[in-house]
Structures are given as C-alpha cells and as structure tokens.
Amino acid sequence: MSATRRPLKSLGQNFLVDGNIINRIIQTADIKTGQAVLEIGPGRGALTTHLAERSGRLLLIEFDHALAAWHRVQYQQKPHVTVIDADVLKVDLEALLPETPQKWNVVANLPYNISTEVLFRLYHVHERLARMTLMLQKEVGDRLVAPPDCSAYGVTTVLLGLWFDISRAFVVHPDSFHPSPKIDSVILNFIPRTEARAEVGDEEVFRAVVKSSFSMRRKTLYNCLKSAEFAKEIDCSELLEACSIEGRRRGETLSLEEFSVLSRWVTEKLRVIHRKANTAEEYCHDT
Ligand code: SAM
C-alpha cells in the first residue's frame, strides 16, 4: 500500500495540497535547527518533509497503519525520526515526551473529529511543550480565542487559556486540501505559559468548576454548579456569596479570574471538610 491510497473519512484524512499554505504553516511553527518536534497525524507528509529537515528529533504519531509504515520506509535512513503507529488518544504522551531541558514543539493538522480531545491531552502535558502550531476547524479555533460572554466562549477557552497564550495565525480555505472539507480551518499558535494565568487552587477542582458552569448553557450558574460532584459537600449559595458572584448569571459570562476565585474557594472548603473527616476517622480508630 502506498501513501496515495484513497483518503479515509473515518480518520479525518483531508490532506494539505497547497504549497503556499504548507510553507506558511512551517514559517508559523518557526522550528529552529535541532529542536524536538511532535507531529500528530503526518498523513502523506505535507508538513513532515519540512519538519524532518529542520528538527533534531521528530516524533510522528499516525493511526493509519499503511501511512505509518510508509513513513517508516521514508525515514529509515534518518535516525532522528521516530514513527509511532498508534492512536494519539491512547498513547501515553507523558512517556513519549520525556521531561528534558529541550521542550517539544507540536505541529499538527488535526483530524477534526478528535481535535478537542487531542487538545485536552496536550493541555495535560503543557509543561513539556515549547510551542504548538495547530490546524483546527475554524469553529473550534474561534472558541479558543473567544472572549467571555459570547456563544463561542466555553470550557476549552477557559481551560486552555489557563496555561497557553493562544493566537490566531490565519484561516485556511477548503480548496487547500484533498479532499476538500466543507468548512474553513484555522491555524492557531499556542505558547505555553511558565505560570498559570490565574491562581486556581487545585486544578482538578478548577476543571470541575469550569465544566459544571458550562454544563447547561441555558441554566443559571447556580443551577449548573449544583450539578457538580463537589456540590454534594459544598453549599453553592454560600460559595457564590463568598466569591461575590451573582448566581443568576450564566456560566459563559464569567472571566477566567472569576472561575479562579470560585475554584480557590472550593479547593479550600474541600480541604477543610476532608481534614475534619480525616481527624474524626483517626479519633474513632484510636478510641
Ligand atoms: N498532516 C497531514 C496533512 O496536513 O496533509 C494529514 C492531516 S489529516 C487532517 C489528519 C491525519 O491524522 C491523517 O493522516 C490521519 O490518518 C491521522 N489520524 C487520524 N486519527 C488519528 C489518531 N487518533 N491518532 C493519530 N493519527 C490520527
């Protein structure tokens, strides 16, 4: 099987065929000689050839076995290129991107159907990354750079915005691909921050606060928060009052700073509740 087999819709195979766009993506990614690069879904290698020339280490994760095998043959004489024939949603990214002084650049034209899931997986390894240059469907890209209080603003905006400075590079028209998708795409740059944009307490709590706040877009913030797991232990009226946030608001109107205030309060409250519970348990155990 060769790299020219018919593209698979199930794997989101819309291959870049526009040399001008390919060059612009490579310029935007700004890979310096010798840097470490991860490409997710190299496909037929439109970006890969350029990345292999510049990088000191190139990791390719491709789920299409035939394409992965094809890349292995292409790069068998290039020991700095490693091909991983796997689903990017199943691999252990922490193990693949070891914590070395040299951080990783991620470049990818992501398959649309899994782009949000991939973003969350990359979010969990943000401290291993130097930069990400990603092609996403425009609608997903718009969400990531949306300000509060607009319909595009959501969970991905807030969670990724905590650890990345995200900016839009340029829009890509469907004609630049084979086969052409029905929608526009966009190239975004993600620069990982050395410090989070806001102090959130426990990050797992932060994620729970944000996810529950957006869980029912038409409901009030108070009703949304009540659906969260932490609401079994925490009174949400007390939470909102302590944080001076009006419970009748919608989750999408909250800024990242307001989410962080809620998250810090919940973190602290849960700490106190669990400390008390542990002390009581120890007491019962001792007596
Ligand atoms: N980078 C190439 C380009 O720009 O022409 C291909 C991009 S195409 C939109 C997405 C690529 O991701 C395809 O090669 C597809 O086989 C691969 N892919 C799809 N799902 C994947 C997964 N779960 N893990 C790894 N690769 C995947």
Short mmCIF file of C-alpha atoms and ligand atoms in Angstrom, two decimals:
data_model
loop_
_atom_site.label_atom_id
_atom_site.label_comp_id
_atom_site.label_asym_id
_atom_site.label_seq_id
_atom_site.Cartn_x
_atom_site.Cartn_y
_atom_site.Cartn_z
CA MET A 1 0.00 0.00 0.00
CA SER A 2 1.28 3.47 -0.80
CA ALA A 3 0.63 6.94 0.54
CA THR A 4 -1.65 7.59 -2.43
CA ARG A 5 -4.44 5.21 -1.34
CA ARG A 6 -7.91 6.81 -1.09
CA PRO A 7 -8.22 9.12 1.94
CA LEU A 8 -10.17 7.66 4.86
CA LYS A 9 -13.04 9.82 6.08
CA SER A 10 -13.16 7.90 9.36
CA LEU A 11 -9.64 9.17 10.16
CA GLY A 12 -10.37 12.76 9.13
CA GLN A 13 -7.96 12.48 6.20
CA ASN A 14 -8.06 15.85 4.48
CA PHE A 15 -4.53 16.17 3.19
CA LEU A 16 -2.87 19.53 2.61
CA VAL A 17 -2.03 20.01 -1.06
CA ASP A 18 -1.44 23.77 -1.19
CA GLY A 19 2.29 24.51 -1.19
CA ASN A 20 1.74 28.12 -0.17
CA ILE A 21 -0.26 27.12 2.92
CA ILE A 22 2.25 24.39 3.79
CA ASN A 23 5.06 27.00 3.71
CA ARG A 24 3.05 29.43 5.81
CA ILE A 25 2.40 26.76 8.46
CA ILE A 26 6.09 25.88 8.57
CA GLN A 27 7.02 29.57 8.90
CA THR A 28 4.42 30.00 11.67
CA ALA A 29 5.75 26.96 13.55
CA ASP A 30 9.19 28.59 13.42
CA ILE A 31 11.14 25.40 14.17
CA LYS A 32 14.79 26.18 14.88
CA THR A 33 17.50 23.77 13.74
CA GLY A 34 17.84 20.87 16.15
CA GLN A 35 14.57 21.37 18.03
CA ALA A 36 12.35 18.47 19.14
CA VAL A 37 9.07 18.19 17.23
CA LEU A 38 5.98 16.06 17.59
CA GLU A 39 3.70 15.80 14.57
CA ILE A 40 0.30 14.24 15.15
CA GLY A 41 -1.18 12.68 12.01
CA PRO A 42 1.58 13.23 9.43
CA GLY A 43 -0.66 11.76 6.72
CA ARG A 44 1.10 11.91 3.36
CA GLY A 45 3.87 14.02 4.77
CA ALA A 46 2.94 17.52 3.54
CA LEU A 47 4.44 19.10 6.67
CA THR A 48 6.66 16.20 7.68
CA THR A 49 9.30 16.69 4.99
CA HIS A 50 9.94 20.25 6.18
CA LEU A 51 9.88 19.25 9.85
CA ALA A 52 12.34 16.40 9.27
CA GLU A 53 14.77 18.84 7.59
CA ARG A 54 14.78 21.29 10.49
CA SER A 55 14.26 19.25 13.63
CA GLY A 56 16.86 17.46 15.72
CA ARG A 57 14.27 14.94 16.78
CA LEU A 58 10.93 14.24 15.12
CA LEU A 59 8.21 12.05 16.56
CA LEU A 60 5.35 11.08 14.25
CA ILE A 61 2.14 9.57 15.60
CA GLU A 62 -0.04 8.16 12.83
CA PHE A 63 -3.06 5.91 13.33
CA ASP A 64 -3.33 4.85 9.70
CA HIS A 65 -1.13 1.74 9.70
CA ALA A 66 -0.38 1.95 5.98
CA LEU A 67 0.75 5.59 6.26
CA ALA A 68 2.79 4.85 9.38
CA ALA A 69 4.53 2.00 7.53
CA TRP A 70 5.14 4.31 4.55
CA HIS A 71 6.75 6.93 6.81
CA ARG A 72 8.95 4.24 8.36
CA VAL A 73 10.31 3.41 4.93
CA GLN A 74 10.71 7.10 4.00
CA TYR A 75 12.73 7.83 7.13
CA GLN A 76 14.61 4.58 7.66
CA GLN A 77 17.90 6.38 6.94
CA LYS A 78 17.05 9.26 9.32
CA PRO A 79 17.55 8.10 12.89
CA HIS A 80 16.22 11.36 14.30
CA VAL A 81 12.73 10.48 13.01
CA THR A 82 10.60 8.03 15.02
CA VAL A 83 7.28 6.74 13.72
CA ILE A 84 4.65 5.60 16.18
CA ASP A 85 1.84 3.60 14.64
CA ALA A 86 -0.85 4.39 17.19
CA ASP A 87 -3.96 6.30 18.16
CA VAL A 88 -2.86 9.61 19.68
CA LEU A 89 -5.78 9.33 22.10
CA LYS A 90 -4.39 6.08 23.50
CA VAL A 91 -0.66 6.76 23.73
CA ASP A 92 0.99 7.88 26.95
CA LEU A 93 2.09 11.38 25.92
CA GLU A 94 3.95 11.94 29.19
CA ALA A 95 6.11 8.91 28.49
CA LEU A 96 6.61 9.84 24.82
CA LEU A 97 7.62 13.42 25.58
CA PRO A 98 10.19 12.96 28.32
CA GLU A 99 10.91 15.89 30.60
CA THR A 100 14.20 17.07 29.18
CA PRO A 101 15.60 20.60 29.14
CA GLN A 102 14.65 20.72 25.47
CA LYS A 103 10.92 21.19 25.24
CA TRP A 104 8.72 19.89 22.44
CA ASN A 105 7.15 21.76 19.54
CA VAL A 106 3.88 20.28 18.38
CA VAL A 107 2.81 20.75 14.77
CA ALA A 108 -0.39 19.17 13.50
CA ASN A 109 -3.20 19.41 11.05
CA LEU A 110 -5.55 17.64 13.41
CA PRO A 111 -8.33 15.30 12.32
CA TYR A 112 -11.49 17.32 13.02
CA ASN A 113 -13.37 14.53 14.76
CA ILE A 114 -10.85 14.23 17.60
CA SER A 115 -9.34 17.73 17.74
CA THR A 116 -10.89 18.77 21.07
CA GLU A 117 -9.87 15.50 22.74
CA VAL A 118 -6.33 15.91 21.42
CA LEU A 119 -6.24 19.49 22.74
CA PHE A 120 -7.12 18.26 26.23
CA ARG A 121 -4.42 15.61 26.09
CA LEU A 122 -1.87 18.25 25.08
CA TYR A 123 -3.15 20.54 27.82
CA HIS A 124 -2.16 17.85 30.36
CA VAL A 125 1.47 17.91 29.16
CA HIS A 126 1.76 21.70 28.76
CA GLU A 127 4.89 21.87 30.90
CA ARG A 128 6.73 19.65 28.39
CA LEU A 129 5.95 21.93 25.44
CA ALA A 130 7.72 24.90 23.86
CA ARG A 131 5.02 25.77 21.36
CA MET A 132 2.12 24.30 19.41
CA THR A 133 1.07 25.23 15.88
CA LEU A 134 -2.19 23.51 15.19
CA MET A 135 -4.70 23.46 12.37
CA LEU A 136 -8.24 23.15 13.68
CA GLN A 137 -11.65 23.54 12.19
CA LYS A 138 -12.40 27.26 12.31
CA GLU A 139 -15.30 26.87 14.70
CA VAL A 140 -13.10 25.10 17.26
CA GLY A 141 -10.35 27.69 16.76
CA ASP A 142 -12.83 30.53 17.27
CA ARG A 143 -13.81 29.03 20.62
CA LEU A 144 -10.24 29.01 21.82
CA VAL A 145 -9.74 32.73 21.28
CA ALA A 146 -13.26 33.85 22.24
CA PRO A 147 -13.78 36.49 24.94
CA PRO A 148 -16.29 35.89 27.78
CA ASP A 149 -19.99 36.43 27.18
CA CYS A 150 -20.19 35.19 23.61
CA SER A 151 -21.53 31.89 22.36
CA ALA A 152 -18.09 30.60 21.26
CA TYR A 153 -16.64 31.04 24.77
CA GLY A 154 -16.62 27.69 26.57
CA VAL A 155 -14.77 25.01 28.51
CA THR A 156 -11.87 24.77 26.04
CA THR A 157 -11.39 28.57 26.06
CA VAL A 158 -11.08 28.71 29.82
CA LEU A 159 -9.08 25.53 30.45
CA LEU A 160 -6.56 26.00 27.67
CA GLY A 161 -6.38 29.74 28.36
CA LEU A 162 -5.10 28.96 31.84
CA TRP A 163 -1.85 27.53 30.53
CA PHE A 164 -1.47 28.83 26.97
CA ASP A 165 -1.30 32.18 25.23
CA ILE A 166 -3.34 31.41 22.14
CA SER A 167 -3.35 33.48 18.97
CA ARG A 168 -4.84 33.06 15.54
CA ALA A 169 -2.34 32.97 12.68
CA PHE A 170 -4.50 32.59 9.54
CA VAL A 171 -7.57 30.95 8.04
CA VAL A 172 -7.24 28.10 5.51
CA HIS A 173 -9.79 27.66 2.73
CA PRO A 174 -11.18 24.16 1.94
CA ASP A 175 -9.50 24.26 -1.51
CA SER A 176 -6.12 23.79 0.15
CA PHE A 177 -6.95 20.15 0.97
CA HIS A 178 -7.65 16.91 -0.81
CA PRO A 179 -10.41 16.00 -0.37
CA SER A 180 -11.82 19.47 0.42
CA PRO A 181 -13.64 19.65 3.74
CA LYS A 182 -16.93 21.54 3.84
CA ILE A 183 -15.66 24.13 6.28
CA ASP A 184 -12.82 26.60 6.81
CA SER A 185 -9.87 25.75 9.02
CA VAL A 186 -7.62 27.96 11.07
CA ILE A 187 -4.00 27.88 12.21
CA LEU A 188 -3.50 28.74 15.86
CA ASN A 189 -0.34 29.29 17.85
CA PHE A 190 -0.22 28.11 21.44
CA ILE A 191 2.61 29.38 23.62
CA PRO A 192 2.72 27.58 26.98
CA ARG A 193 2.97 29.89 29.97
CA THR A 194 5.56 29.34 32.66
CA GLU A 195 2.92 30.29 35.23
CA ALA A 196 -0.81 29.77 35.06
CA ARG A 197 -2.78 32.86 34.06
CA ALA A 198 -4.53 32.73 37.43
CA GLU A 199 -4.09 31.01 40.80
CA VAL A 200 -6.82 28.35 40.82
CA GLY A 201 -6.03 26.17 43.86
CA ASP A 202 -6.46 22.52 42.93
CA GLU A 203 -6.52 22.23 39.14
CA GLU A 204 -8.86 19.26 39.22
CA VAL A 205 -11.32 21.39 41.18
CA PHE A 206 -10.84 24.20 38.65
CA ARG A 207 -11.73 21.82 35.82
CA ALA A 208 -14.83 20.65 37.71
CA VAL A 209 -15.92 24.25 38.38
CA VAL A 210 -15.48 25.24 34.73
CA LYS A 211 -17.08 22.12 33.27
CA SER A 212 -20.11 22.32 35.56
CA SER A 213 -20.54 26.07 34.88
CA PHE A 214 -20.93 25.36 31.16
CA SER A 215 -22.84 22.09 31.60
CA MET A 216 -26.27 23.61 30.85
CA ARG A 217 -25.89 26.75 28.79
CA ARG A 218 -29.48 27.93 29.33
CA LYS A 219 -29.44 27.46 33.10
CA THR A 220 -28.12 29.85 35.71
CA LEU A 221 -24.64 29.50 37.13
CA TYR A 222 -26.14 28.44 40.47
CA ASN A 223 -28.10 25.58 38.89
CA CYS A 224 -25.11 24.47 36.86
CA LEU A 225 -22.77 24.44 39.84
CA LYS A 226 -25.30 22.41 41.82
CA SER A 227 -24.86 19.58 39.31
CA ALA A 228 -21.14 19.26 40.12
CA GLU A 229 -19.76 16.44 42.23
CA PHE A 230 -18.33 18.93 44.76
CA ALA A 231 -21.86 20.32 45.35
CA LYS A 232 -22.58 17.15 47.36
CA GLU A 233 -20.27 18.59 50.01
CA ILE A 234 -20.48 22.30 49.35
CA ASP A 235 -23.39 24.73 49.54
CA CYS A 236 -23.35 26.56 46.20
CA SER A 237 -25.26 29.60 47.55
CA GLU A 238 -22.55 30.03 50.18
CA LEU A 239 -19.88 29.58 47.51
CA LEU A 240 -21.33 32.25 45.22
CA GLU A 241 -21.94 34.68 48.04
CA ALA A 242 -18.43 34.25 49.44
CA CYS A 243 -16.99 34.91 45.97
CA SER A 244 -19.35 37.85 45.30
CA ILE A 245 -20.60 36.26 42.08
CA GLU A 246 -24.27 36.54 41.19
CA GLY A 247 -25.81 33.04 40.89
CA ARG A 248 -28.34 34.21 38.30
CA ARG A 249 -25.57 34.85 35.79
CA ARG A 250 -24.78 32.32 33.05
CA GLY A 251 -21.50 30.43 33.23
CA GLU A 252 -20.39 31.90 29.90
CA THR A 253 -20.28 35.42 31.37
CA LEU A 254 -17.54 34.56 33.87
CA SER A 255 -13.97 35.60 33.22
CA LEU A 256 -11.06 33.27 33.89
CA GLU A 257 -10.31 35.29 37.03
CA GLU A 258 -13.86 34.73 38.32
CA PHE A 259 -13.58 30.99 37.67
CA SER A 260 -10.30 31.01 39.56
CA VAL A 261 -11.90 32.74 42.57
CA LEU A 262 -14.62 30.06 42.67
CA SER A 263 -12.06 27.31 42.26
CA ARG A 264 -9.82 28.59 45.07
CA TRP A 265 -12.79 28.81 47.43
CA VAL A 266 -14.00 25.27 46.61
CA THR A 267 -10.44 23.92 46.94
CA GLU A 268 -10.06 25.45 50.39
CA LYS A 269 -13.51 24.40 51.57
CA LEU A 270 -12.99 20.79 50.44
CA ARG A 271 -9.61 20.78 52.19
CA VAL A 272 -11.24 21.82 55.47
CA ILE A 273 -14.10 19.31 55.08
CA HIS A 274 -11.74 16.44 54.30
CA ARG A 275 -9.34 17.41 57.08
CA LYS A 276 -12.20 17.30 59.57
CA ALA A 277 -13.39 13.97 58.22
CA ASN A 278 -9.87 12.51 58.49
CA THR A 279 -9.44 13.77 62.04
CA ALA A 280 -12.79 12.24 63.05
CA GLU A 281 -11.81 8.94 61.43
CA GLU A 282 -8.45 8.91 63.23
CA TYR A 283 -10.21 9.67 66.51
CA CYS A 284 -12.64 6.75 66.03
CA HIS A 285 -9.74 4.49 65.09
CA ASP A 286 -7.74 5.43 68.19
CA THR A 287 -10.61 5.02 70.68
N1 SAM B 1 -0.64 16.20 8.28
C1 SAM B 1 -1.26 15.76 7.07
C2 SAM B 1 -1.56 16.94 6.18
O1 SAM B 1 -1.56 18.08 6.69
O2 SAM B 1 -1.80 16.74 4.99
C3 SAM B 1 -2.53 14.96 7.35
C4 SAM B 1 -3.59 15.67 8.13
S1 SAM B 1 -5.13 14.82 8.17
C5 SAM B 1 -6.23 16.14 8.51
C6 SAM B 1 -5.13 14.01 9.76
C7 SAM B 1 -4.14 12.88 9.91
O3 SAM B 1 -4.29 12.33 11.23
C8 SAM B 1 -4.35 11.72 8.97
O4 SAM B 1 -3.11 11.30 8.46
C9 SAM B 1 -4.97 10.61 9.84
O5 SAM B 1 -4.67 9.30 9.39
C10 SAM B 1 -4.33 10.92 11.17
N2 SAM B 1 -5.14 10.45 12.32
C11 SAM B 1 -6.48 10.36 12.42
N3 SAM B 1 -6.86 9.96 13.63
C12 SAM B 1 -5.72 9.77 14.33
C13 SAM B 1 -5.44 9.31 15.65
N4 SAM B 1 -6.43 9.00 16.50
N5 SAM B 1 -4.15 9.24 16.05
C14 SAM B 1 -3.13 9.56 15.19
N6 SAM B 1 -3.35 9.98 13.94
C15 SAM B 1 -4.60 10.09 13.50
#
